[in-house]
Short mmCIF file of C-alpha atoms in Angstrom, two decimals:
data_model
loop_
_atom_site.label_atom_id
_atom_site.label_comp_id
_atom_site.label_asym_id
_atom_site.label_seq_id
_atom_site.Cartn_x
_atom_site.Cartn_y
_atom_site.Cartn_z
CA MET A 3 23.24 -4.58 -23.17
CA LEU A 4 21.00 -3.55 -26.06
CA ARG A 5 18.33 -6.09 -25.12
CA ARG A 6 18.45 -4.99 -21.50
CA GLY A 7 18.08 -1.34 -22.49
CA LEU A 8 15.14 -2.07 -24.77
CA ILE A 9 13.34 -4.12 -22.10
CA PHE A 10 13.79 -1.48 -19.42
CA ALA A 11 12.70 1.23 -21.87
CA ALA A 12 9.54 -0.76 -22.59
CA ILE A 13 8.91 -1.26 -18.86
CA ALA A 14 9.37 2.47 -18.23
CA ALA A 15 7.02 3.43 -21.06
CA VAL A 16 4.23 1.13 -19.84
CA VAL A 17 4.64 1.98 -16.16
CA ILE A 18 4.67 5.75 -16.69
CA ALA A 19 1.87 5.79 -19.27
CA THR A 20 -0.47 3.71 -17.13
CA ARG A 21 0.16 5.78 -14.02
CA LEU A 22 -0.38 9.04 -15.81
CA CYS A 23 -3.88 7.78 -16.63
CA HIS A 24 -4.53 8.17 -12.87
CA ALA A 25 -3.01 11.65 -12.57
CA GLY A 26 -6.42 13.27 -12.21
CA ILE A 27 -7.72 11.15 -9.32
CA LEU A 28 -6.76 9.98 -5.84
CA TRP A 29 -7.34 6.53 -4.42
CA ALA A 30 -8.15 5.87 -0.77
CA ASP A 31 -4.58 4.88 0.10
CA ASP A 32 -3.18 7.98 -1.62
CA ASN A 33 -5.16 10.31 0.57
CA LEU A 34 -3.97 10.06 4.17
CA PRO A 35 -0.20 10.04 3.44
CA LEU A 36 -0.57 12.96 1.05
CA ALA A 37 -2.76 14.99 3.43
CA ALA A 38 -0.35 14.31 6.32
CA ALA A 39 2.65 15.30 4.21
CA ILE A 40 0.94 18.56 3.24
CA GLU A 41 0.54 19.38 6.94
CA VAL A 42 4.20 18.52 7.57
CA ALA A 43 5.19 20.78 4.67
CA ARG A 44 3.32 23.58 6.49
CA GLY A 45 5.68 23.15 9.43
CA LYS A 46 3.85 20.63 11.60
CA ILE A 47 5.53 17.60 13.16
CA LEU A 48 4.22 14.17 12.19
CA PHE A 49 2.51 12.35 15.10
CA ARG A 50 2.88 15.30 17.48
CA ASP A 51 0.81 17.74 15.41
CA VAL A 52 -0.66 15.38 12.80
CA TRP A 53 -2.39 12.12 13.68
CA PHE A 54 -1.01 9.39 11.39
CA ASP A 55 -1.44 5.68 12.03
CA LYS A 56 1.17 4.50 9.52
CA PRO A 57 4.97 4.39 9.92
CA PRO A 58 6.63 7.73 9.19
CA LEU A 59 8.18 7.06 5.77
CA VAL A 60 4.70 6.57 4.30
CA ALA A 61 4.09 10.29 4.81
CA TRP A 62 7.66 11.62 4.71
CA ILE A 63 8.34 10.17 1.26
CA CYS A 64 5.61 12.41 -0.19
CA LEU A 65 7.78 15.42 0.68
CA ALA A 66 10.23 14.27 -2.01
CA TRP A 67 7.89 15.66 -4.70
CA GLY A 68 6.49 18.50 -2.64
CA ALA A 69 3.49 16.52 -1.36
CA ARG A 70 1.71 17.25 -4.65
CA ALA A 71 -1.14 15.28 -6.17
CA GLY A 72 -1.54 14.91 -9.93
CA VAL A 73 1.27 14.25 -12.39
CA LEU A 74 4.10 14.48 -9.86
CA LEU A 75 2.46 11.90 -7.60
CA ARG A 76 2.04 9.44 -10.47
CA LEU A 77 5.54 10.02 -11.81
CA ALA A 78 6.87 9.27 -8.33
CA GLY A 79 4.87 6.04 -8.33
CA GLY A 80 6.27 5.14 -11.73
CA ALA A 81 9.83 5.84 -10.57
CA TYR A 82 9.27 3.61 -7.55
CA VAL A 83 8.07 0.69 -9.70
CA LEU A 84 11.12 1.11 -11.95
CA ALA A 85 13.34 0.99 -8.86
CA VAL A 86 11.63 -2.25 -7.80
CA ALA A 87 12.16 -3.69 -11.28
CA ALA A 88 15.84 -2.72 -11.18
CA MET A 89 16.28 -4.34 -7.75
CA ALA A 90 14.53 -7.52 -8.92
CA TRP A 91 16.80 -7.58 -11.98
CA GLN A 92 19.91 -7.15 -9.84
CA PHE A 93 18.84 -9.93 -7.48
CA ALA A 94 17.96 -12.54 -10.10
CA ARG A 95 20.81 -11.59 -12.46
CA THR A 96 23.38 -11.95 -9.69
CA ALA A 97 21.86 -15.19 -8.45
CA TRP A 98 21.51 -16.93 -11.83
CA GLY A 99 21.99 -14.83 -14.95
CA GLU A 100 20.80 -12.07 -17.26
CA ARG A 101 17.75 -13.99 -18.50
CA GLU A 102 16.47 -14.46 -14.95
CA GLY A 103 17.19 -10.82 -14.16
CA LEU A 104 15.18 -9.46 -17.08
CA LEU A 105 12.32 -11.83 -16.34
CA ALA A 106 12.26 -10.71 -12.69
CA ALA A 107 12.28 -7.04 -13.70
CA SER A 108 9.47 -7.55 -16.21
CA LEU A 109 7.30 -9.64 -13.89
CA SER A 110 7.65 -7.28 -10.94
CA ALA A 111 6.72 -4.23 -13.02
CA PHE A 112 3.85 -6.10 -14.68
CA PHE A 113 2.19 -7.20 -11.44
CA LEU A 114 2.66 -3.76 -9.86
CA THR A 115 0.78 -2.30 -12.83
CA PHE A 116 -1.93 -4.76 -13.82
CA GLY A 117 -3.79 -5.22 -10.55
CA LEU A 118 -6.59 -3.50 -8.68
CA PRO A 119 -5.95 0.24 -9.18
CA SER A 120 -6.72 1.02 -5.55
CA ALA A 121 -3.81 -1.26 -4.62
CA VAL A 122 -1.20 -0.73 -7.35
CA MET A 123 -1.51 3.04 -7.78
CA PRO A 124 -0.91 4.48 -4.28
CA LEU A 125 2.56 4.62 -2.75
CA ALA A 126 1.05 3.25 0.44
CA SER A 127 2.51 1.21 3.27
CA ASP A 128 2.40 -2.25 1.66
CA MET A 129 3.64 -0.96 -1.69
CA LEU A 130 6.53 0.92 -0.10
CA LEU A 131 7.75 -2.25 1.62
CA VAL A 132 8.37 -4.06 -1.70
CA LEU A 133 11.67 -2.33 -2.54
CA PRO A 134 13.36 -2.65 0.89
CA HIS A 135 12.04 -6.23 1.04
CA LEU A 136 13.84 -7.14 -2.17
CA ALA A 137 16.98 -5.26 -1.15
CA ALA A 138 17.09 -6.82 2.32
CA VAL A 139 16.91 -10.42 1.10
CA TYR A 140 19.34 -9.66 -1.74
CA PHE A 141 21.93 -8.38 0.72
CA ALA A 142 21.27 -11.36 2.99
CA TRP A 143 21.86 -13.72 0.07
CA ARG A 144 25.09 -11.82 -0.74
CA GLY A 145 26.29 -12.24 2.85
CA ARG A 146 26.02 -8.55 3.75
CA ALA A 147 24.30 -8.92 7.11
CA PHE A 148 24.41 -5.28 8.23
CA LEU A 149 23.11 -3.92 4.90
CA SER A 150 20.43 -6.60 4.89
CA GLY A 151 19.26 -5.60 8.35
CA ALA A 152 19.40 -1.89 7.43
CA ALA A 153 17.19 -2.45 4.39
CA ALA A 154 14.71 -4.41 6.52
CA GLY A 155 14.89 -1.61 9.10
CA VAL A 156 13.96 0.94 6.45
CA GLY A 157 11.09 -1.39 5.61
CA LEU A 158 9.87 -1.15 9.21
CA LEU A 159 9.58 2.60 8.72
CA CYS A 160 7.15 1.76 5.92
CA SER A 161 5.24 -1.22 7.32
CA SER A 162 5.16 -3.32 10.47
CA LYS A 163 5.28 -6.39 8.21
CA ALA A 164 8.98 -5.77 7.80
CA VAL A 165 9.47 -8.11 10.78
CA PHE A 166 8.66 -10.94 8.34
CA VAL A 167 11.30 -9.57 5.98
CA LEU A 168 13.84 -9.61 8.83
CA ALA A 169 12.92 -13.22 9.58
CA ALA A 170 13.48 -14.10 5.91
CA CYS A 171 16.90 -12.42 5.99
CA ALA A 172 17.82 -14.54 8.99
CA LEU A 173 17.40 -17.64 6.81
CA TRP A 174 20.62 -16.64 5.03
CA GLN A 175 22.32 -14.74 7.84
CA TRP A 176 21.59 -16.78 10.95
CA ARG A 177 25.32 -16.98 11.69
CA SER A 178 25.50 -13.15 11.69
CA LEU A 179 22.38 -12.32 13.68
CA PRO A 180 24.07 -9.58 15.78
CA MET A 181 25.11 -7.67 12.64
CA LEU A 182 21.69 -8.26 11.09
CA ALA A 183 19.99 -6.91 14.22
CA ALA A 184 22.36 -3.93 14.36
CA GLY A 185 21.52 -3.04 10.78
CA PHE A 186 17.82 -3.39 11.48
CA ALA A 187 18.05 -1.14 14.52
CA THR A 188 20.10 1.63 12.89
CA PRO A 189 17.50 3.39 10.66
CA ASN A 190 14.85 2.99 13.32
CA ALA A 191 17.10 4.41 16.03
CA LEU A 192 17.83 7.42 13.82
CA ALA A 193 14.13 7.97 13.10
CA MET A 194 13.12 7.54 16.73
CA GLY A 195 15.91 9.83 17.86
CA TRP A 196 14.59 12.53 15.55
CA MET A 197 11.05 11.96 16.85
CA TRP A 198 12.25 12.13 20.46
CA MET A 199 13.99 15.43 19.79
CA ASN A 200 10.77 16.80 18.28
CA GLY A 201 8.46 15.49 20.99
CA SER A 202 6.61 12.98 18.83
CA LEU A 203 8.08 9.63 19.91
CA GLY A 204 5.34 8.79 22.43
CA GLU A 205 2.63 9.64 19.91
CA TYR A 206 4.41 7.56 17.28
CA TYR A 207 4.09 4.53 19.56
CA ARG A 208 0.48 5.34 20.40
CA GLN A 209 -0.69 5.98 16.86
CA VAL A 210 1.30 3.43 14.86
CA TRP A 211 1.78 0.54 17.24
CA GLN A 212 -0.97 0.79 19.86
CA TRP A 213 -3.72 1.83 17.45
CA GLY A 214 -2.29 -0.50 14.81
CA SER A 215 -2.52 -3.46 17.16
CA ILE A 216 -6.16 -2.59 17.89
CA TYR A 217 -6.81 -2.52 14.15
CA ALA A 218 -5.03 -5.83 13.52
CA ALA A 219 -6.87 -7.59 16.37
CA HIS A 220 -10.39 -6.82 15.07
CA THR A 221 -11.12 -8.15 11.62
CA PHE A 222 -14.54 -7.54 10.09
CA ILE A 223 -14.44 -10.86 8.17
CA GLU A 224 -16.83 -13.37 9.74
CA ASN A 225 -15.03 -16.53 8.59
CA PRO A 226 -11.36 -15.55 8.10
CA VAL A 227 -10.16 -19.07 7.28
CA ALA A 228 -12.61 -19.63 4.45
CA GLU A 229 -12.20 -16.08 3.19
CA GLY A 230 -8.43 -16.40 3.34
CA PHE A 231 -8.44 -19.53 1.20
CA LYS A 232 -10.83 -17.93 -1.28
CA ARG A 233 -8.89 -14.69 -1.67
CA THR A 234 -5.54 -16.46 -1.81
CA ALA A 235 -6.92 -18.75 -4.54
CA ASP A 236 -8.15 -15.67 -6.41
CA TRP A 237 -4.72 -14.08 -6.08
CA ALA A 238 -3.03 -17.28 -7.29
CA GLY A 239 -5.34 -17.33 -10.32
CA PHE A 240 -4.47 -13.82 -11.41
CA GLN A 241 -0.80 -14.39 -10.54
CA ALA A 242 -0.70 -17.85 -12.13
CA ALA A 243 2.45 -16.89 -14.03
CA LEU A 244 4.23 -16.34 -10.71
CA VAL A 245 2.79 -19.44 -9.06
CA ILE A 246 3.70 -21.82 -11.90
CA GLY A 247 7.17 -20.36 -12.32
CA ALA A 248 7.84 -20.53 -8.59
CA VAL A 249 6.69 -24.16 -8.41
CA VAL A 250 9.09 -25.08 -11.22
CA ALA A 251 11.97 -23.32 -9.48
CA LEU A 252 11.26 -24.89 -6.09
CA LYS A 253 10.97 -28.34 -7.63
CA ARG A 254 14.12 -27.99 -9.69
CA ASP A 255 16.42 -26.22 -7.21
CA ARG A 256 15.02 -27.66 -3.97
CA ASP A 257 16.10 -24.50 -2.16
CA TRP A 258 14.57 -24.69 1.32
CA ARG A 259 15.37 -21.05 2.01
CA MET A 260 13.43 -19.86 -1.03
CA PHE A 261 10.48 -21.98 0.09
CA SER A 262 10.76 -20.59 3.62
CA TRP A 263 10.94 -17.02 2.29
CA ILE A 264 7.67 -17.56 0.44
CA ALA A 265 6.09 -19.17 3.51
CA LEU A 266 7.12 -16.30 5.79
CA SER A 267 5.71 -13.78 3.32
CA LEU A 268 2.44 -15.67 3.17
CA ALA A 269 2.30 -15.60 6.98
CA GLY A 270 2.61 -11.82 6.80
CA VAL A 271 -0.30 -11.68 4.38
CA VAL A 272 -2.44 -13.64 6.83
CA LEU A 273 -1.59 -11.27 9.70
CA GLY A 274 -4.69 -9.26 10.57
CA LEU A 275 -7.05 -11.71 8.82
CA ARG A 276 -8.28 -9.18 6.25
CA PHE A 277 -6.68 -10.35 2.97
CA PHE A 278 -6.92 -7.03 1.15
CA PRO A 279 -5.26 -7.14 -2.31
CA ARG A 280 -2.49 -4.79 -1.22
CA TYR A 281 -1.50 -7.22 1.56
CA TYR A 282 -0.34 -9.69 -1.09
CA PHE A 283 2.45 -7.31 -2.10
CA LEU A 284 4.45 -9.01 0.65
CA LEU A 285 4.45 -12.16 -1.52
CA LEU A 286 5.58 -10.36 -4.65
CA PRO A 287 9.37 -10.25 -4.02
CA PRO A 288 9.91 -13.98 -3.35
CA MET A 289 7.37 -15.09 -5.94
CA THR A 290 8.83 -12.81 -8.61
CA VAL A 291 12.40 -13.94 -8.02
CA ALA A 292 11.40 -17.61 -7.88
CA ALA A 293 9.15 -17.33 -10.94
CA ALA A 294 11.92 -15.70 -12.97
CA ARG A 295 14.14 -18.66 -12.11
CA GLY A 296 11.41 -21.17 -12.95
CA TRP A 297 10.48 -19.73 -16.35
CA SER A 298 14.14 -19.40 -17.22
CA LEU A 299 14.66 -23.07 -16.45
CA LEU A 300 11.79 -23.91 -18.77
CA ALA A 301 13.47 -21.86 -21.49
CA VAL A 302 16.96 -23.29 -21.03
CA TYR A 303 16.47 -27.04 -20.80
CA HIS A 304 15.47 -28.08 -24.30
CA PHE A 305 14.23 -31.64 -23.84
CA VAL A 306 11.36 -32.62 -26.09
CA ILE A 307 7.68 -32.59 -25.10
CA ASP A 308 5.60 -34.97 -27.27
CA ARG A 309 2.43 -33.62 -28.89
CA PRO A 310 -0.61 -35.80 -29.73
CA GLN A 311 -0.45 -35.14 -33.49
CA GLY A 312 3.27 -35.78 -33.66
CA GLY A 313 5.89 -33.10 -33.89
CA ARG A 314 7.77 -31.61 -31.01
CA MET A 315 7.65 -28.65 -28.66
CA THR A 316 10.74 -27.60 -26.75
CA ARG A 317 10.67 -26.07 -23.31
CA ALA A 318 11.85 -22.79 -24.81
CA THR A 319 8.65 -22.78 -26.85
CA VAL A 320 6.63 -23.56 -23.73
CA THR A 321 7.97 -20.41 -22.04
CA ALA A 322 7.46 -18.26 -25.13
CA VAL A 323 3.85 -19.41 -25.53
CA PHE A 324 2.48 -20.11 -22.07
CA LEU A 325 4.03 -17.30 -20.05
CA PRO A 326 2.42 -14.57 -22.22
CA ALA A 327 -0.83 -16.53 -22.19
CA LEU A 328 -0.85 -16.56 -18.38
CA LEU A 329 -0.04 -12.85 -18.26
CA LEU A 330 -3.11 -12.19 -20.39
CA ILE A 331 -5.30 -13.12 -17.40
CA PRO A 332 -4.50 -10.01 -15.31
CA PHE A 333 -3.88 -7.88 -18.41
CA LEU A 334 -7.37 -8.44 -19.82
CA ARG A 335 -8.91 -7.94 -16.40
CA PHE A 336 -7.19 -4.66 -15.50
CA ALA A 337 -5.90 -2.99 -18.69
CA PRO A 338 -9.38 -1.77 -19.77
CA ARG A 339 -9.52 0.44 -16.65
CA TYR A 340 -6.62 2.48 -17.96
CA ALA A 341 -8.42 2.95 -21.26
CA MET A 342 -11.58 4.04 -19.42
CA LEU A 343 -9.64 6.73 -17.57
CA ALA A 344 -7.81 7.88 -20.68
CA LEU A 345 -11.15 8.21 -22.50
CA HIS A 346 -12.87 9.85 -19.49
CA ARG A 347 -15.48 7.10 -19.27
CA PRO A 348 -17.68 6.93 -16.11
CA TRP A 349 -16.41 4.56 -13.44
CA ALA A 350 -18.36 3.72 -10.28
CA ASP A 351 -15.16 3.21 -8.25
CA LEU A 352 -14.47 6.94 -8.56
CA ALA A 353 -17.73 8.12 -6.96
CA ILE A 354 -16.13 9.06 -3.62
CA ASP A 355 -13.23 10.81 -5.32
CA SER A 356 -15.65 12.81 -7.48
CA ASP A 357 -17.69 13.82 -4.46
CA SER A 358 -14.57 14.88 -2.58
CA ARG A 359 -13.66 17.10 -5.52
CA ALA A 360 -17.13 18.63 -5.48
CA ALA A 361 -16.99 19.27 -1.72
CA ALA A 362 -13.50 20.79 -2.05
CA GLU A 363 -14.69 23.08 -4.83
CA LYS A 364 -17.47 24.41 -2.59
CA LEU A 365 -15.01 24.91 0.26
CA ARG A 366 -12.64 26.88 -1.94
CA ALA A 367 -15.52 29.13 -3.00
CA LEU A 368 -16.80 29.70 0.55
CA ALA A 369 -13.66 29.71 2.71
CA GLY A 370 -11.64 32.76 3.59
CA PRO A 371 -7.96 33.31 4.40
CA GLY A 372 -6.87 31.45 7.53
CA ASP A 373 -9.89 29.10 7.56
CA THR A 374 -9.27 25.57 8.81
CA LEU A 375 -10.99 22.24 8.23
CA PHE A 376 -12.02 19.03 10.00
CA VAL A 377 -13.35 16.05 8.02
CA TRP A 378 -15.62 13.39 9.50
CA GLY A 379 -15.15 9.99 7.85
CA PHE A 380 -12.19 8.66 5.93
CA ARG A 381 -12.00 11.45 3.35
CA PRO A 382 -8.51 13.03 3.67
CA ASP A 383 -8.59 13.82 -0.05
CA ILE A 384 -10.86 16.77 0.82
CA PHE A 385 -7.85 18.35 2.55
CA VAL A 386 -5.74 17.73 -0.56
CA TYR A 387 -8.29 19.04 -3.05
CA SER A 388 -9.42 22.04 -0.98
CA GLY A 389 -5.99 23.18 0.16
CA LEU A 390 -7.41 24.09 3.59
CA PRO A 391 -5.15 23.39 6.59
CA ALA A 392 -6.32 21.00 9.28
CA GLY A 393 -8.04 22.56 12.27
CA THR A 394 -7.21 19.57 14.50
CA ARG A 395 -4.53 16.87 14.54
CA PHE A 396 -7.01 14.46 12.97
CA LEU A 397 -7.32 14.05 9.21
CA GLU A 398 -10.05 11.39 9.48
CA SER A 399 -12.46 10.09 12.11
CA GLN A 400 -11.37 6.52 13.00
CA PRO A 401 -9.43 7.42 16.17
CA ILE A 402 -12.37 9.56 17.31
CA SER A 403 -15.38 7.40 16.46
CA GLY A 404 -13.66 4.08 17.19
CA VAL A 405 -15.24 2.64 14.03
CA LEU A 406 -12.56 1.41 11.65
CA ALA A 407 -12.56 2.58 8.04
CA ASP A 408 -12.74 -0.97 6.69
CA ARG A 409 -16.33 -1.18 7.98
CA HIS A 410 -17.62 2.30 8.77
CA LEU A 411 -19.72 2.52 5.60
CA PHE A 412 -21.97 -0.29 6.88
CA SER A 413 -21.33 -0.71 10.62
CA GLN A 414 -21.48 1.38 13.78
CA THR A 415 -19.63 -0.96 16.13
CA THR A 416 -17.07 0.99 18.11
CA LEU A 417 -13.77 -0.25 19.52
CA ALA A 418 -11.28 0.80 22.20
CA ALA A 419 -13.32 3.35 24.18
CA GLU A 420 -10.36 4.02 26.49
CA PHE A 421 -8.16 4.79 23.51
CA THR A 422 -10.61 7.12 21.73
CA ALA A 423 -11.73 9.07 24.85
CA PRO A 424 -8.78 11.51 24.91
CA ASN A 425 -9.06 11.96 21.16
CA ARG A 426 -12.70 12.94 21.51
CA ALA A 427 -11.84 15.42 24.23
CA GLU A 428 -9.18 16.92 21.98
CA VAL A 429 -11.65 17.41 19.15
CA ILE A 430 -14.24 18.96 21.46
CA ALA A 431 -11.63 21.52 22.57
CA SER A 432 -10.87 22.50 18.96
CA HIS A 433 -12.66 25.04 16.78
CA PRO A 434 -11.97 24.52 13.06
CA ILE A 435 -13.87 26.98 10.87
CA TRP A 436 -15.20 24.27 8.55
CA ILE A 437 -16.41 20.72 9.08
CA VAL A 438 -17.28 18.28 6.32
CA ASP A 439 -19.34 15.23 7.23
CA GLY A 440 -18.26 12.81 4.54
CA LEU A 441 -19.60 9.73 6.31
CA GLY A 442 -23.19 10.42 7.38
CA PRO A 443 -24.68 10.33 3.85
CA TYR A 444 -23.22 6.82 3.43
CA ASN A 445 -24.00 5.50 6.92
CA PRO A 446 -26.67 7.61 8.69
CA ALA A 447 -25.98 5.89 12.02
CA LEU A 448 -22.49 7.42 11.97
CA ALA A 449 -23.60 10.87 10.81
CA LEU A 450 -21.82 13.63 12.69
CA ASP A 451 -25.06 15.08 14.05
CA ARG A 452 -25.98 11.70 15.54
CA GLN A 453 -22.91 11.36 17.75
CA PRO A 454 -24.04 12.34 21.28
CA TYR A 455 -20.51 12.93 22.57
CA LEU A 456 -20.02 15.64 19.91
CA ALA A 457 -23.48 17.23 20.15
CA GLY A 458 -22.40 20.25 22.22
CA TRP A 459 -19.38 20.85 20.01
CA LEU A 460 -21.38 20.57 16.79
CA SER A 461 -24.02 22.98 18.11
CA ARG A 462 -21.53 25.78 17.40
CA TYR A 463 -21.73 24.95 13.69
CA VAL A 464 -24.43 25.41 11.06
CA PRO A 465 -24.82 23.43 7.80
CA VAL A 466 -24.33 25.76 4.84
CA ASP A 467 -24.04 23.50 1.78
CA ARG A 468 -23.83 19.91 0.65
CA THR A 469 -22.94 17.56 -2.19
CA ASN A 470 -24.34 14.10 -2.89
CA PHE A 471 -22.26 12.52 -0.14
CA SER A 472 -20.91 15.39 1.97
CA ILE A 473 -22.40 17.99 4.30
CA LEU A 474 -20.53 21.26 4.87
CA TYR A 475 -20.74 22.96 8.27
CA ARG A 476 -19.37 26.37 9.22
CA LEU A 477 -18.56 27.78 12.64
CA ARG A 478 -21.32 30.14 13.73
#
């Protein structure tokens, strides 16, 4: 018990301290859920009154801490990682033993901390799926089909990739598929019933599933196969501790369901052919659990490994030496970023966040009571920093321009004209007091004043100020 308490205390200290380093900034995947939740907190209904192309829990969960940025946001992220670590511990401890449980807890918290900050910091869709993913497969392994399906169903309210989690649960619960399906349907039926009662169910389908399928079907990567192999190899290099541990476990236990769980998760990563770092969170639950088993096996079976100069090295020594050495790879790559933030050192990755703060400061100085805002580009953080309410349903420009945010800084190729047409008409009928063009300075072809379908609407506005990468317009 004492060792367990000390390990979890150390995990909590590292997780909270590192996240508090990011309390003063917002990452791209923080912005839209937080801005949407702020609008919901003002009394609006998600999807009906606020355009949001992610499942509802991604925004609703922000209400748990008052949809606040800053320290509360980062403490919530830290609490979530601790919950993931606890679930990983429970899974591996119940399956094998305390050593495996503590390894699983430590590895899950480590790899949700020492990764690309834009991926590991936000409580975004892919991150939020990790906990229900672990819980769903744990309950499936325990023979609790309904609870397993319910956990996977909660996952679907976070990410569409939960269908791969459900498929993994079926590996253990294929004899109880009706109960598994009933559990999966229950949280979604409750959520959809609430949306139906509030008139947002049709828009939920349109925004999350119809627009999401358009997004998934149009990758910007020219050679997805080659890029997929490259990025997966990069991921495996930084997560070598997970890969090696999982290989040992699979070879030793020969558990076909564990192998299939990993394969299904990898298939979910491939979906959409984009291979963003956050997509690999789907692999984290099976790889963490398997790696904890593998490294524990290396520590338990004490047969002798010969060394060239004589002497002996036991497998316990192998784990004690090589596991920390492998963890140094991501630690040395990503830990310095926390130090840079703590010491207030310049960081190029924060340029957009800094500009959004500058634009929001100007808006706060110029705006009056009751003023509203529309932002062109993917800059929802301007809503968060300025505190101005949205003057339209749209918190960013993708569903209006038809140019997806994963390419709109360098491309002007539009998609789904039939889908965006009613959205454009809706914007033209609106009259927010303020507009911020946060895209044109990056990509002049997509500047707001160069969109012919919005020319008449924009003619009612006049530019009054600007920052390095934002132009502020006010209603005449």
